[in-house]
PDB file of C-alpha atoms in Angstrom:
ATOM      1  CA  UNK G 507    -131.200  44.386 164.056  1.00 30.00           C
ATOM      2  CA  UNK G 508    -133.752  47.278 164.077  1.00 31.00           C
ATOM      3  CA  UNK G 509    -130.856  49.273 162.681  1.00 29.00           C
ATOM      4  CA  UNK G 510    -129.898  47.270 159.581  1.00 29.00           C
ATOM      5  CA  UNK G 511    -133.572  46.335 158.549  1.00 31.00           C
ATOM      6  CA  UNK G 512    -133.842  50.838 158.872  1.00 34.00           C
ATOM      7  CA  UNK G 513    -130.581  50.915 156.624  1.00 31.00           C
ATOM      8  CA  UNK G 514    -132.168  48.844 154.419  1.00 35.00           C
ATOM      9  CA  UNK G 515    -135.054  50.848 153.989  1.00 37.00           C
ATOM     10  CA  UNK G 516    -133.929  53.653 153.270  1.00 39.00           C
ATOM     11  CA  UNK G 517    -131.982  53.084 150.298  1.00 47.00           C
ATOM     12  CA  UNK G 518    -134.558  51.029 148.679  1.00 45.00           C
ATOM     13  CA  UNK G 519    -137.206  54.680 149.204  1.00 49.00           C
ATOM     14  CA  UNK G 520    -134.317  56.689 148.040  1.00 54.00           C
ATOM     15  CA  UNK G 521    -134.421  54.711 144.720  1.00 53.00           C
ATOM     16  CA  UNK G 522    -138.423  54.520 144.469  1.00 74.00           C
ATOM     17  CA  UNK G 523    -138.221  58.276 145.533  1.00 77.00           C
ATOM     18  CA  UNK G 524    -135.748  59.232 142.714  1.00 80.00           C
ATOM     19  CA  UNK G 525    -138.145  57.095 139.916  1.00 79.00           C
ATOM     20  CA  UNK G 526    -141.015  58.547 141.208  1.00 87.00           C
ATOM     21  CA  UNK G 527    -139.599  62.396 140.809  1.00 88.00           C
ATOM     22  CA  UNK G 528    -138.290  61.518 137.673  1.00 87.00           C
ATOM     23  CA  UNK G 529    -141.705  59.692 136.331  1.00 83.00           C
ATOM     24  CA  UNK G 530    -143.569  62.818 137.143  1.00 90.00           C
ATOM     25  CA  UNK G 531    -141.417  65.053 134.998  1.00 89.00           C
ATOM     26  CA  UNK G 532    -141.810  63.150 132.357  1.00 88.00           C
ATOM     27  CA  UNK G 533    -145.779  63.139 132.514  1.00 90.00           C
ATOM     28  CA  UNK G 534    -145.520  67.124 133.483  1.00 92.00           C
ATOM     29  CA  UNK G 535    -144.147  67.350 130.020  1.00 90.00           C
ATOM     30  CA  UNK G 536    -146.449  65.118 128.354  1.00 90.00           C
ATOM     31  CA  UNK G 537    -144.001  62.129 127.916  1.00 92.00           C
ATOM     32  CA  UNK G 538    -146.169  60.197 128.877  1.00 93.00           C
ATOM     33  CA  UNK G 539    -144.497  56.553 127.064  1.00 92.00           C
ATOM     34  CA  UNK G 540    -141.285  57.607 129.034  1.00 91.00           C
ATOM     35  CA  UNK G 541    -143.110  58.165 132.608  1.00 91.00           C
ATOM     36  CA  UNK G 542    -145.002  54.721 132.137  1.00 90.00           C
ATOM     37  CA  UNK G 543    -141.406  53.039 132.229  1.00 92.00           C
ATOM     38  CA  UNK G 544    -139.994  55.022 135.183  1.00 91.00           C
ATOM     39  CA  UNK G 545    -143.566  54.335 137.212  1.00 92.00           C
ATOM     40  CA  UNK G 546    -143.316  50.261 136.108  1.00 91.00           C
ATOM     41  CA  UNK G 547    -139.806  50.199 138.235  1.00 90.00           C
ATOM     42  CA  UNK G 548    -141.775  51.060 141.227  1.00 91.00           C
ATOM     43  CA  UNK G 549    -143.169  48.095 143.383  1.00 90.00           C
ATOM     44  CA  UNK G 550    -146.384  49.617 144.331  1.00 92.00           C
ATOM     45  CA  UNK G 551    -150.137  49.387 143.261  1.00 94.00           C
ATOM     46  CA  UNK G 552    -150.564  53.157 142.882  1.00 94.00           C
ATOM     47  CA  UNK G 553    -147.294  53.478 140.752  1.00 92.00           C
ATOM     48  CA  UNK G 554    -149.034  50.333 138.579  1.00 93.00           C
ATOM     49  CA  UNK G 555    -152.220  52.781 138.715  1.00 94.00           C
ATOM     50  CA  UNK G 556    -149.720  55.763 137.370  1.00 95.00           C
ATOM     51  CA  UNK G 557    -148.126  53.803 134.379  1.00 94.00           C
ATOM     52  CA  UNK G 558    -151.669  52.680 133.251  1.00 94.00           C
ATOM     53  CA  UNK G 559    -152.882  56.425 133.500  1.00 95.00           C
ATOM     54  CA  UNK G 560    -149.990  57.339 131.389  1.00 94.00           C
ATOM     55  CA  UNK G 561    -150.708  54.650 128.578  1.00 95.00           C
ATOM     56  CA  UNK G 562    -153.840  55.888 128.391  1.00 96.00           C
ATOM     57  CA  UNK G 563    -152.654  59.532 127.869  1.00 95.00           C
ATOM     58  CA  UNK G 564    -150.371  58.088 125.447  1.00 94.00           C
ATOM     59  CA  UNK G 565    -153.395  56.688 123.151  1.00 94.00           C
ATOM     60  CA  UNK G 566    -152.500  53.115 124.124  1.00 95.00           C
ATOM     61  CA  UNK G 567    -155.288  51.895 125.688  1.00 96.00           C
ATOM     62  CA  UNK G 568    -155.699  48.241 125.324  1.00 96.00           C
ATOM     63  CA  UNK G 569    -151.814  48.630 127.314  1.00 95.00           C
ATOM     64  CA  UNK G 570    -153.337  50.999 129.987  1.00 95.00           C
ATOM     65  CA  UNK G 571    -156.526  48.131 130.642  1.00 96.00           C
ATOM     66  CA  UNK G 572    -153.838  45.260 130.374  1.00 96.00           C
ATOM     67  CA  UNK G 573    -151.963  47.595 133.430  1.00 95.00           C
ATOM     68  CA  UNK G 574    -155.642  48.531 135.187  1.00 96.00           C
ATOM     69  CA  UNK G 575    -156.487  44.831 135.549  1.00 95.00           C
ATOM     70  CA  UNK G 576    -153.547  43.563 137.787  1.00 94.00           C
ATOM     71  CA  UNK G 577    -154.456  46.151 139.933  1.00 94.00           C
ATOM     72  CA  UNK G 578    -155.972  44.641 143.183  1.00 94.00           C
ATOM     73  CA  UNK G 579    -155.784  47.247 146.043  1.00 93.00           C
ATOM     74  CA  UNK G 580    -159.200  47.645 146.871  1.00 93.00           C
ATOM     75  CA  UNK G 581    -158.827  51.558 147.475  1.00 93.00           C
ATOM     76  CA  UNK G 582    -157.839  51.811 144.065  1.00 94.00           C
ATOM     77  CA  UNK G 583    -161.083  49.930 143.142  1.00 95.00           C
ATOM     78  CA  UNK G 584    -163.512  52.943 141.889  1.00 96.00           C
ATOM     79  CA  UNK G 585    -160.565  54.626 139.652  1.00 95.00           C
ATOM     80  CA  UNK G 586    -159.357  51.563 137.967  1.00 95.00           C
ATOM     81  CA  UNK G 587    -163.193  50.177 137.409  1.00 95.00           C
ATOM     82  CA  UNK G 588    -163.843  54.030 135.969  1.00 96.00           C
ATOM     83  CA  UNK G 589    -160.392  54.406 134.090  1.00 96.00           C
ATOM     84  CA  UNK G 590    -161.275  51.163 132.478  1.00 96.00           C
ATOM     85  CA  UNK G 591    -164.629  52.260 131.645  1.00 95.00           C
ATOM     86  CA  UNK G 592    -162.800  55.362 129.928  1.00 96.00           C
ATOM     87  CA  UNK G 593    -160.285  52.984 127.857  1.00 96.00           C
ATOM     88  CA  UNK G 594    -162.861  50.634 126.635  1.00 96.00           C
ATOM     89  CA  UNK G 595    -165.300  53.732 125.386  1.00 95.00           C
ATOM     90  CA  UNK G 596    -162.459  54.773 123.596  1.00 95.00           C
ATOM     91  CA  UNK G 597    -162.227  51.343 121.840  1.00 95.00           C
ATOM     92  CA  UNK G 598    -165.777  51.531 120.939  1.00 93.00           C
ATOM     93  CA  UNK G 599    -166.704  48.464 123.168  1.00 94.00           C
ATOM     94  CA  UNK G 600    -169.274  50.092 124.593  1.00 94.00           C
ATOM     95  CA  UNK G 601    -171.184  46.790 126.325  1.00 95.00           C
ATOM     96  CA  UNK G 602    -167.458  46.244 128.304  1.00 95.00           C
ATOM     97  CA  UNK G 603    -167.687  50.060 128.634  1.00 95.00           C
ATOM     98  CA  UNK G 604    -171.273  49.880 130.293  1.00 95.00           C
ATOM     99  CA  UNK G 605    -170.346  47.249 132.557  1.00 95.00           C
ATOM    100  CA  UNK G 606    -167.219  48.935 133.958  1.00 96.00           C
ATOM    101  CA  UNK G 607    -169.219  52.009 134.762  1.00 95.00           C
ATOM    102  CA  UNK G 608    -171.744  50.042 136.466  1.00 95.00           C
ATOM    103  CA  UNK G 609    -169.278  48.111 138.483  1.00 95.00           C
ATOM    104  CA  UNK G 610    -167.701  51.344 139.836  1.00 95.00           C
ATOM    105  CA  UNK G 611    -170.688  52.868 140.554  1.00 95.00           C
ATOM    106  CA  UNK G 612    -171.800  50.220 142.693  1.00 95.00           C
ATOM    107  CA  UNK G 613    -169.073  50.931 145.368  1.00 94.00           C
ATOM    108  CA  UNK G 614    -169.684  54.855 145.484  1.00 93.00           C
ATOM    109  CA  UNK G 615    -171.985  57.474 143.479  1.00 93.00           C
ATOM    110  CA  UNK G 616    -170.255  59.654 140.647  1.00 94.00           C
ATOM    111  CA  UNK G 617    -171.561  62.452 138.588  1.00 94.00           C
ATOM    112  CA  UNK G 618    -169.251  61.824 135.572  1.00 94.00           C
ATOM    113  CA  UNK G 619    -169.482  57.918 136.156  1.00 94.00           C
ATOM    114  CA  UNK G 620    -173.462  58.212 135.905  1.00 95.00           C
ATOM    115  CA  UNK G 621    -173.231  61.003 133.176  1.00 96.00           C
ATOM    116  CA  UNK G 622    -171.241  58.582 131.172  1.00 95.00           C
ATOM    117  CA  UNK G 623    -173.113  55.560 131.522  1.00 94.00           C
ATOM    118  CA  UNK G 624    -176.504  57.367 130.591  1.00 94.00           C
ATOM    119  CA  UNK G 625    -174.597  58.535 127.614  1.00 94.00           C
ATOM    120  CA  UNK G 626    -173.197  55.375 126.765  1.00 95.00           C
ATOM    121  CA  UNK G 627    -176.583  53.385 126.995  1.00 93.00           C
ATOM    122  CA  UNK G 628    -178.223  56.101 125.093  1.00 92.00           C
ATOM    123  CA  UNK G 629    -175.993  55.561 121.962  1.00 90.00           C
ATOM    124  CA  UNK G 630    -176.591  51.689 122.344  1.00 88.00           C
ATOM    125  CA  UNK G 631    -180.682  52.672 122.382  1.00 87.00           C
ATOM    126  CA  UNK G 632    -179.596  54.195 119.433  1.00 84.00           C
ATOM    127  CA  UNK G 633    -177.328  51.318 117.563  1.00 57.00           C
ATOM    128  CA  UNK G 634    -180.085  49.600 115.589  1.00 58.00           C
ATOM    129  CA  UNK G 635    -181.153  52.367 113.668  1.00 53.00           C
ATOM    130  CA  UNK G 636    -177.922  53.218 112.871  1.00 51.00           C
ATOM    131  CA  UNK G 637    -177.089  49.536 111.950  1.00 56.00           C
ATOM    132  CA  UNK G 638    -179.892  49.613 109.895  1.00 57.00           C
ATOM    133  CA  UNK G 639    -178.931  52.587 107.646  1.00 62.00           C
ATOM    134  CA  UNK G 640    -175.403  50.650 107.680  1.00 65.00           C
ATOM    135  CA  UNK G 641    -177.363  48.356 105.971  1.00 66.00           C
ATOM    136  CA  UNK G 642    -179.554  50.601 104.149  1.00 68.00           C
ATOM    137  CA  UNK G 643    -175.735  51.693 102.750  1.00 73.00           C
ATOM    138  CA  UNK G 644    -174.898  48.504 102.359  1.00 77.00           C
ATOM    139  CA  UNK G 645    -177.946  47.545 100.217  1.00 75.00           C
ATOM    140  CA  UNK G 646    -177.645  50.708  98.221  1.00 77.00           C
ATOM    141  CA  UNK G 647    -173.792  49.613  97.589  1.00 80.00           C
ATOM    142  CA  UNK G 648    -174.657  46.470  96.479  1.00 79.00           C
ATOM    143  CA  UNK G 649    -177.856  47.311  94.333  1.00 81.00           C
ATOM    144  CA  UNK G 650    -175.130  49.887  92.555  1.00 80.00           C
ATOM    145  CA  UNK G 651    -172.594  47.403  92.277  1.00 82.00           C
ATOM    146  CA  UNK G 652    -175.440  45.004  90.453  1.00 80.00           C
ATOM    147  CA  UNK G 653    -176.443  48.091  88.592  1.00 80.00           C
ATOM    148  CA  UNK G 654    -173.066  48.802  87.673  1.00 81.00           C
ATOM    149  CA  UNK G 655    -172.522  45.287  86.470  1.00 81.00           C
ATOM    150  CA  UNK G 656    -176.131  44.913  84.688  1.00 81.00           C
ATOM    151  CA  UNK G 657    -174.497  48.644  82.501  1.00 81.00           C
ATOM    152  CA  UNK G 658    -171.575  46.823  81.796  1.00 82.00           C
ATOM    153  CA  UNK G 659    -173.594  43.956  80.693  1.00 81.00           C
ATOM    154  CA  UNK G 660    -175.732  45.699  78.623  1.00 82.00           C
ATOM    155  CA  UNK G 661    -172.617  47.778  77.458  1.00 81.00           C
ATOM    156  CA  UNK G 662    -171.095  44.025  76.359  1.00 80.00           C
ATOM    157  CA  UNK G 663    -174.544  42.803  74.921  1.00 80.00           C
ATOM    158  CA  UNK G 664    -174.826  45.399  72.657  1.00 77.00           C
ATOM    159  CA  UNK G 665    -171.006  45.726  71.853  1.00 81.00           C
ATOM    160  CA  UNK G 666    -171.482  42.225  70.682  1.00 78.00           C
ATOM    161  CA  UNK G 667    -174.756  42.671  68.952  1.00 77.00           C
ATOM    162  CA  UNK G 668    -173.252  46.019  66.792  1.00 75.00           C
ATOM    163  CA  UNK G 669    -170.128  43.551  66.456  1.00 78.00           C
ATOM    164  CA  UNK G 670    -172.388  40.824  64.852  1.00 74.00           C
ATOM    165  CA  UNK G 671    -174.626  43.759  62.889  1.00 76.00           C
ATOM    166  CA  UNK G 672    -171.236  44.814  61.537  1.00 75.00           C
ATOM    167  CA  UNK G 673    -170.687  41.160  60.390  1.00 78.00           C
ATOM    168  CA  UNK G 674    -173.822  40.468  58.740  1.00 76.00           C
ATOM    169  CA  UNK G 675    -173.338  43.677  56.779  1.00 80.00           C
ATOM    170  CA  UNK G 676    -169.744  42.962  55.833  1.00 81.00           C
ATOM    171  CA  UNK G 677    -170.922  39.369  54.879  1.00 80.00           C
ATOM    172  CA  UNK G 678    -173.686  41.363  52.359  1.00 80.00           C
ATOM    173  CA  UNK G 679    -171.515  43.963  51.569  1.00 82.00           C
ATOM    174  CA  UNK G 680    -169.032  40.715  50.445  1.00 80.00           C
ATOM    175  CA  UNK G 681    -171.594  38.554  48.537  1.00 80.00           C
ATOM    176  CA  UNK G 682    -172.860  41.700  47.347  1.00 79.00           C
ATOM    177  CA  UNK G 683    -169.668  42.302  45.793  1.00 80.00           C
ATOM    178  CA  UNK G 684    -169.020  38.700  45.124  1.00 78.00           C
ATOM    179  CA  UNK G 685    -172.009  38.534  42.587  1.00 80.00           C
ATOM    180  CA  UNK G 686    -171.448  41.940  40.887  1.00 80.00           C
ATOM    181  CA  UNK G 687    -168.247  40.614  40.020  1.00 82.00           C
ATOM    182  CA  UNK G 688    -169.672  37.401  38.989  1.00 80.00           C
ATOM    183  CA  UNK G 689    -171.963  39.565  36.267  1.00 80.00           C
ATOM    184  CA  UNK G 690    -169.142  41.711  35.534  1.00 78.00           C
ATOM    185  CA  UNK G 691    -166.980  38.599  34.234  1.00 79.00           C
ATOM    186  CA  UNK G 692    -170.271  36.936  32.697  1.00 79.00           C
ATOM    187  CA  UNK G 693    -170.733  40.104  30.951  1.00 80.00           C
ATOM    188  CA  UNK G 694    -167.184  40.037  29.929  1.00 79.00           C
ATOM    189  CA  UNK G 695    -167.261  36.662  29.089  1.00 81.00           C
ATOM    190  CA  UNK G 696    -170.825  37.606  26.547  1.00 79.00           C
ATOM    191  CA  UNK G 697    -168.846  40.865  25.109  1.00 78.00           C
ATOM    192  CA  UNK G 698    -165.412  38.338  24.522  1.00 79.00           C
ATOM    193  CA  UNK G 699    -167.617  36.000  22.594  1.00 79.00           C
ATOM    194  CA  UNK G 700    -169.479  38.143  20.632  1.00 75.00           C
ATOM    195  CA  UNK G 701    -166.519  40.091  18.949  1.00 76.00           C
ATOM    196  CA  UNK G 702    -165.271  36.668  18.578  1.00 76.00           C
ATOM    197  CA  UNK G 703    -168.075  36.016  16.404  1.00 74.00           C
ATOM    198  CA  UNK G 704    -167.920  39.373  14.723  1.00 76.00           C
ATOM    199  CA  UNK G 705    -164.381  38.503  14.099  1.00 74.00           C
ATOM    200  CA  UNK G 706    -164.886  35.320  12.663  1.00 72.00           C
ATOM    201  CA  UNK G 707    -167.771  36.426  10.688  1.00 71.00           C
ATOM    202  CA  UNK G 708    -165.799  39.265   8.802  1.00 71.00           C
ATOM    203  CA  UNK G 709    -162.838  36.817   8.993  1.00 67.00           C
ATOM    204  CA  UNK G 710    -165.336  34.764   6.574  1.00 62.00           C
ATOM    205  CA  UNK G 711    -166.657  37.567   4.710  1.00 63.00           C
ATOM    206  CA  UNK G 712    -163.016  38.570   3.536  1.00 61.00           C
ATOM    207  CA  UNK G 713    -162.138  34.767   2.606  1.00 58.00           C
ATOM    208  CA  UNK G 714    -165.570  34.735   1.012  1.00 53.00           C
ATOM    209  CA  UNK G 715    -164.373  37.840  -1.067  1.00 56.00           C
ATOM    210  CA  UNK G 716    -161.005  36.320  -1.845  1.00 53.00           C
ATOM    211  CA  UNK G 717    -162.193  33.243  -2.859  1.00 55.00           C
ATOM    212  CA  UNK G 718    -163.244  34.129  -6.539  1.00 58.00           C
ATOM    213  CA  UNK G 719    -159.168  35.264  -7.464  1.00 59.00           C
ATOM    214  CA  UNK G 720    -158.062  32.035  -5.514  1.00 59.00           C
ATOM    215  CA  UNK G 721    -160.496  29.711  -7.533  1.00 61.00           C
ATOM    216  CA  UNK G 722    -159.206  31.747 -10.525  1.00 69.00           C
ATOM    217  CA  UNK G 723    -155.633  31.481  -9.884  1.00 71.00           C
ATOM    218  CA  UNK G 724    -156.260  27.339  -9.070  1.00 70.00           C
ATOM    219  CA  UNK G 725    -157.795  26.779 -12.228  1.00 71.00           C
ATOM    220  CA  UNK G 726    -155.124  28.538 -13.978  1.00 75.00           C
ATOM    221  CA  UNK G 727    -153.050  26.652 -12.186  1.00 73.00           C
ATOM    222  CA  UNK G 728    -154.657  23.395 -12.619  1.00 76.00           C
ATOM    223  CA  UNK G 729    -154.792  23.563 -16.032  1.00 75.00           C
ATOM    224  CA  UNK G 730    -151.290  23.983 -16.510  1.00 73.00           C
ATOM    225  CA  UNK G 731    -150.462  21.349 -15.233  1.00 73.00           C
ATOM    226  CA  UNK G 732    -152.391  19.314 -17.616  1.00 67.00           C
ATOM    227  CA  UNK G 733    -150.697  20.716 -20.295  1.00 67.00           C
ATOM    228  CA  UNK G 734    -147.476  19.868 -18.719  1.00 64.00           C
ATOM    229  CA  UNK G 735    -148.879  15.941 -18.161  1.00 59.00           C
ATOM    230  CA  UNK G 736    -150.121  15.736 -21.790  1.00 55.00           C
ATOM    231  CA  UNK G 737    -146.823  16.982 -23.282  1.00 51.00           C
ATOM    232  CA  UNK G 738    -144.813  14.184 -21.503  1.00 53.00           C
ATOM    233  CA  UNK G 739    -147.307  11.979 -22.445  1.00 55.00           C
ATOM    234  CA  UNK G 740    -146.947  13.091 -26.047  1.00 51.00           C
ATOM    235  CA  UNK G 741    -143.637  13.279 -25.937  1.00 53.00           C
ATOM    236  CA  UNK G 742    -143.468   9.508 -24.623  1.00 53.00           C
ATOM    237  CA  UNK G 743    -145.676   8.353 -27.183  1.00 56.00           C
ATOM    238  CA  UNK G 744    -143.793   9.440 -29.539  1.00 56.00           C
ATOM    239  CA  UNK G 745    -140.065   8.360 -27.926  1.00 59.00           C
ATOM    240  CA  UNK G 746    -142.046   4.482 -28.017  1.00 65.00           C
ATOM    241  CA  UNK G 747    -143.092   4.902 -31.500  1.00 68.00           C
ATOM    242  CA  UNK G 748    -139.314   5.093 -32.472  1.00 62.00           C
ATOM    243  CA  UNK G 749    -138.184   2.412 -29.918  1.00 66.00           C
ATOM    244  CA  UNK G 750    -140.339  -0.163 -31.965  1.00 68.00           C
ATOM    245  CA  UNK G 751    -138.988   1.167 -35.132  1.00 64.00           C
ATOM    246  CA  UNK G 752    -135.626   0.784 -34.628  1.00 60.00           C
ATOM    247  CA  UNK G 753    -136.078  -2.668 -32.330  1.00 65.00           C
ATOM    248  CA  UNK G 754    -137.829  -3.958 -35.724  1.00 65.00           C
ATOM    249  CA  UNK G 755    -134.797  -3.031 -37.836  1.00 61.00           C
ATOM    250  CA  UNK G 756    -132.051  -4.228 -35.388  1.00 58.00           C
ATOM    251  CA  UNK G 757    -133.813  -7.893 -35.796  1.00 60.00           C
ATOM    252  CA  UNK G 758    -133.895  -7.656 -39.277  1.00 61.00           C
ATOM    253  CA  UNK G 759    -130.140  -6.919 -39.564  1.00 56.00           C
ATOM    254  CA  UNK G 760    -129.697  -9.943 -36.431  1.00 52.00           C
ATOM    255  CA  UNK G 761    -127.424  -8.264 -34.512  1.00 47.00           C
ATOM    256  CA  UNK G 762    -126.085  -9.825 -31.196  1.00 50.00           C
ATOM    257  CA  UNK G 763    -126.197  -6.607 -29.485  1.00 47.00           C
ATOM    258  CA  UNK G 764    -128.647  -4.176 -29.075  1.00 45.00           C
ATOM    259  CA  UNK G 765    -127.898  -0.605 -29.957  1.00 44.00           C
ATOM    260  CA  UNK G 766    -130.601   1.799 -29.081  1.00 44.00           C
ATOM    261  CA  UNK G 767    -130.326   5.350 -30.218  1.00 49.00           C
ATOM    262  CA  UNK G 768    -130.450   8.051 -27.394  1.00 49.00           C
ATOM    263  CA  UNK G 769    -133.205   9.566 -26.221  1.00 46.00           C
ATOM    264  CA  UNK G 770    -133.902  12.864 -27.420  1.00 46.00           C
ATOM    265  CA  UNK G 771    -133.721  15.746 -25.120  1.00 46.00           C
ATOM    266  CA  UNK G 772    -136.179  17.858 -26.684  1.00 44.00           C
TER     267      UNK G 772
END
């Protein structure tokens, strides 16, 4: 029995032997993601310690403290308490940092675990001044930003106001030109009316010098056509005379018809 349980064994060291060999090339060479996997398929607490040291080399630390915290072999206590410490500095959790640190050097003394506790509590002594000129930058930020906006304001305000300057001048500039045009046509209108009237008046003045030769040529006119009437009339007068003559003799003779001489043509 003592036999088999030996031939057990020894394959099962052979295979954590040939990981192990192989892990520690890869962290010799600074491959440090590839010797985390070969340590993780060994079943041992310092070969857990191993792939948590090599996440941290690797810049992965929240992997490497997710790796230091399953480890429970009490020999292995200090370095995973001070590794941890290590990892969460280099988060910038400095209170998880502290405590770490503290923790490990409560089960032995340690120059670098001391140095970098005193070091770590020193920058947290330190913390509220330079929280305050955070805010300090963070006030200054925001009293440009208001600054910035007030310009812009200001920039709009008296965009708006040149904008509405502009306006009111256009407006006069427009009734400006509106009643200069209104006196130009009024004047217009006064010029139109008076060479009207200096039209009409000369208009007059020649009918007013025509008029003599026109009342001359109507009375001519006028009276020859009286001496037209009083010719028919004359002539008439004379064309009855003759009618009763003859009528007068035609009854003396009693004819049954009347005979009437024609009327003369001249």
């Amino acid at each position: 029995m003592r036999y088999l349980v030996f031939l057990i064994f020894v394959p099962l060291f052979a295979f954590d032997f040939f990981h192990i060999k192989k892990a520690n090339e890869y962290f010799e060479k600074k491959e440090y993601l590839k010797a985390a996997k070969e340590y993780l398929k060994i079943d041992s607490q310092k070969a857990l310690m191993n792939a948590a040291n090599s996440y941290y080399k690797a810049g992965d630390y929240q992997k490497a403290i997710e790796l230091y915290s399953k480890i429970n072999d009490k020999s292995l206590e200090f370095e995973k308490l001070y590794n941890m410490g290590n990892a969460y500095t280099r988060l910038k959790k400095i209170d998880k940092a502290i405590e770490m640190y503290k923790k490990a050097l409560k089960i032995k003394k340690d120059k670098d675990a001391e140095y970098n506790l005193k070091l770590l509590e020193k920058l947290k002594k330190q913390k509220p001044p330079k929280q305050q000129n955070k805010n300090n930058e963070q006030k200054n930020k925001k009293q440009k930003q208001n600054k910035n906006q007030q310009n812009k304001q200001n920039k709009n305000n008296k965009q708006k106001q040149n904008k509405s300057q502009n306006n009111n001048q256009q407006k006069k500039q427009n009734k400006k030109n509106s009643n200069q045009q209104k006196q130009t046509n009024t004047q217009q209108r006064q010029n139109n009316t008076k060479q009207n009237k200096q039209q009409n008046k000369t208009k007059n003045k020649n009918n007013t010098q025509q008029n003599p030769q026109n009342k001359f040529a109507l009375k001519q006119k006028m009276e020859k056509l009286k001496e037209q009437k009083f010719v028919k009339t004359k002539e008439s007068n004379t064309s009855d005379i003759r009618m009763k003559y003859y009528e007068k003799q035609i009854k003396s003779l009693k004819f049954n018809t009347l005979l009437l001489p024609l009327r003369s043509e001249e």
